[in-house]
Amino acid sequence: MRAFESENLILSQLTDPELLALDRILEPLLLPRDFSLVHVGMPVSHYYFLENGIASMMATSPEGRKAEIGVLGRDGMSPPAFTGGVERLSFDVTMQIGGHGRRVEAGALAGFLIERPSIRRALSRFLLTFFTQVANTALSNAVHKIDVRLAKWILMCHDRLEGEEIEITHEYMATMLGVRRSSVTDALHVLEGEHLIYSTRGLVIIRNRTSLEAFAADAYNVPGVTGRNWPQTSRHPLASAYREVSPVQ
């Protein structure tokens, strides 16, 4: 019998003995919006296996301008990096859309992985996939129009969430895409005009996923970005299994 059923794609693919051993150092918890997983320049204290919700890796310019460089969710681990020691990242990782998952102390995970090369390989594969996503996002930012980039971003969110609704404001989307809020509003109108989504204050609802994928085309349908072929996992955990945490790590 498995220690628990997980929506996280890494945890869901572990063997029963591996999952049972890892369960001893995992802590289930709710992850509210704006909860900080990593502060820029600070040591990484925990790693998180998200099961629902979305975390954003954010870069900040010297002038304080922010933009998202990577999306993290049930596909892997946050932050998407690890070594045998304590790390400091040059980016912030923050819950963009609240959800739930499991976390493990950095030192405990490093010790756990020493004699488990198969799990290290699984984490390494995710790390490679994530940085492929980052590279493709950089390319997309250079060659695609804002409405296509927004369609790609909505699809990436949908891959990591339950249901068709994405609770997000225009202002937050503008920060994620590194553009003006008015540009996001215009792009949403284009997607609505094509009957791909419905947008209202603080909410985007996907109306036609297949057509939205066609609209995003090669911005979304590339390795590291698309979640179309992800395996199905258990999607209905008990809410009581996750404890609440403060928005400050």
PDB file of N, CA, C and O in Angstrom, residues 1-5 11-24:
ATOM      1  N   MET A   1       0.849  -1.200   0.000  1.00  0.00           N
ATOM      2  CA  MET A   1       0.000   0.000   0.000  1.00  0.00           C
ATOM      3  C   MET A   1       0.879   1.242   0.000  1.00  0.00           C
ATOM      4  O   MET A   1       1.864   1.324   0.734  1.00  0.00           O
ATOM      5  N   ARG A   2       0.557   2.226  -0.847  1.00  0.00           N
ATOM      6  CA  ARG A   2       1.350   3.440  -0.942  1.00  0.00           C
ATOM      7  C   ARG A   2       1.156   4.307   0.291  1.00  0.00           C
ATOM      8  O   ARG A   2       0.089   4.315   0.913  1.00  0.00           O
ATOM      9  N   ALA A   3       2.204   5.079   0.617  1.00  0.00           N
ATOM     10  CA  ALA A   3       2.134   5.957   1.789  1.00  0.00           C
ATOM     11  C   ALA A   3       1.045   7.001   1.604  1.00  0.00           C
ATOM     12  O   ALA A   3       0.326   7.352   2.540  1.00  0.00           O
ATOM     13  N   PHE A   4       0.903   7.518   0.377  1.00  0.00           N
ATOM     14  CA  PHE A   4      -0.143   8.482   0.045  1.00  0.00           C
ATOM     15  C   PHE A   4      -0.206   8.581  -1.474  1.00  0.00           C
ATOM     16  O   PHE A   4       0.728   8.199  -2.178  1.00  0.00           O
ATOM     17  N   GLU A   5      -1.337   9.076  -1.970  1.00  0.00           N
ATOM     18  CA  GLU A   5      -1.478   9.338  -3.394  1.00  0.00           C
ATOM     19  C   GLU A   5      -1.181  10.814  -3.635  1.00  0.00           C
ATOM     20  O   GLU A   5      -1.649  11.679  -2.891  1.00  0.00           O
ATOM     21  N   LEU A  11       6.481  12.718  -7.394  1.00  0.00           N
ATOM     22  CA  LEU A  11       6.102  11.822  -6.302  1.00  0.00           C
ATOM     23  C   LEU A  11       5.243  10.667  -6.799  1.00  0.00           C
ATOM     24  O   LEU A  11       5.370   9.537  -6.314  1.00  0.00           O
ATOM     25  N   SER A  12       4.374  10.937  -7.773  1.00  0.00           N
ATOM     26  CA  SER A  12       3.458   9.898  -8.251  1.00  0.00           C
ATOM     27  C   SER A  12       4.173   8.763  -8.968  1.00  0.00           C
ATOM     28  O   SER A  12       3.632   7.662  -9.101  1.00  0.00           O
ATOM     29  N   GLN A  13       5.405   9.007  -9.437  1.00  0.00           N
ATOM     30  CA  GLN A  13       6.132   7.994 -10.183  1.00  0.00           C
ATOM     31  C   GLN A  13       7.179   7.245  -9.353  1.00  0.00           C
ATOM     32  O   GLN A  13       7.881   6.382  -9.876  1.00  0.00           O
ATOM     33  N   LEU A  14       7.262   7.567  -8.042  1.00  0.00           N
ATOM     34  CA  LEU A  14       8.190   6.840  -7.188  1.00  0.00           C
ATOM     35  C   LEU A  14       7.636   5.461  -6.862  1.00  0.00           C
ATOM     36  O   LEU A  14       6.431   5.238  -6.846  1.00  0.00           O
ATOM     37  N   THR A  15       8.521   4.520  -6.591  1.00  0.00           N
ATOM     38  CA  THR A  15       8.089   3.197  -6.157  1.00  0.00           C
ATOM     39  C   THR A  15       7.515   3.289  -4.743  1.00  0.00           C
ATOM     40  O   THR A  15       7.757   4.265  -4.019  1.00  0.00           O
ATOM     41  N   ASP A  16       6.767   2.271  -4.349  1.00  0.00           N
ATOM     42  CA  ASP A  16       6.176   2.289  -3.003  1.00  0.00           C
ATOM     43  C   ASP A  16       7.233   2.423  -1.911  1.00  0.00           C
ATOM     44  O   ASP A  16       7.059   3.234  -0.990  1.00  0.00           O
ATOM     45  N   PRO A  17       8.326   1.672  -1.942  1.00  0.00           N
ATOM     46  CA  PRO A  17       9.352   1.837  -0.893  1.00  0.00           C
ATOM     47  C   PRO A  17       9.977   3.232  -0.890  1.00  0.00           C
ATOM     48  O   PRO A  17      10.252   3.796   0.177  1.00  0.00           O
ATOM     49  N   GLU A  18      10.227   3.802  -2.073  1.00  0.00           N
ATOM     50  CA  GLU A  18      10.796   5.147  -2.158  1.00  0.00           C
ATOM     51  C   GLU A  18       9.843   6.176  -1.560  1.00  0.00           C
ATOM     52  O   GLU A  18      10.252   7.060  -0.795  1.00  0.00           O
ATOM     53  N   LEU A  19       8.567   6.064  -1.916  1.00  0.00           N
ATOM     54  CA  LEU A  19       7.579   7.017  -1.425  1.00  0.00           C
ATOM     55  C   LEU A  19       7.401   6.894   0.081  1.00  0.00           C
ATOM     56  O   LEU A  19       7.276   7.903   0.791  1.00  0.00           O
ATOM     57  N   LEU A  20       7.406   5.679   0.577  1.00  0.00           N
ATOM     58  CA  LEU A  20       7.263   5.457   2.013  1.00  0.00           C
ATOM     59  C   LEU A  20       8.435   6.068   2.774  1.00  0.00           C
ATOM     60  O   LEU A  20       8.252   6.715   3.811  1.00  0.00           O
ATOM     61  N   ALA A  21       9.641   5.894   2.267  1.00  0.00           N
ATOM     62  CA  ALA A  21      10.821   6.466   2.914  1.00  0.00           C
ATOM     63  C   ALA A  21      10.791   7.996   2.873  1.00  0.00           C
ATOM     64  O   ALA A  21      11.095   8.671   3.863  1.00  0.00           O
ATOM     65  N   LEU A  22      10.396   8.562   1.737  1.00  0.00           N
ATOM     66  CA  LEU A  22      10.349  10.019   1.598  1.00  0.00           C
ATOM     67  C   LEU A  22       9.235  10.620   2.449  1.00  0.00           C
ATOM     68  O   LEU A  22       9.365  11.730   2.971  1.00  0.00           O
ATOM     69  N   ASP A  23       8.156   9.890   2.626  1.00  0.00           N
ATOM     70  CA  ASP A  23       7.019  10.386   3.395  1.00  0.00           C
ATOM     71  C   ASP A  23       7.409  10.753   4.821  1.00  0.00           C
ATOM     72  O   ASP A  23       6.806  11.632   5.439  1.00  0.00           O
ATOM     73  N   ARG A  24       8.436  10.110   5.356  1.00  0.00           N
ATOM     74  CA  ARG A  24       8.858  10.361   6.739  1.00  0.00           C
ATOM     75  C   ARG A  24       9.414  11.771   6.921  1.00  0.00           C
ATOM     76  O   ARG A  24       9.451  12.276   8.042  1.00  0.00           O
TER      77      ARG A  24
END
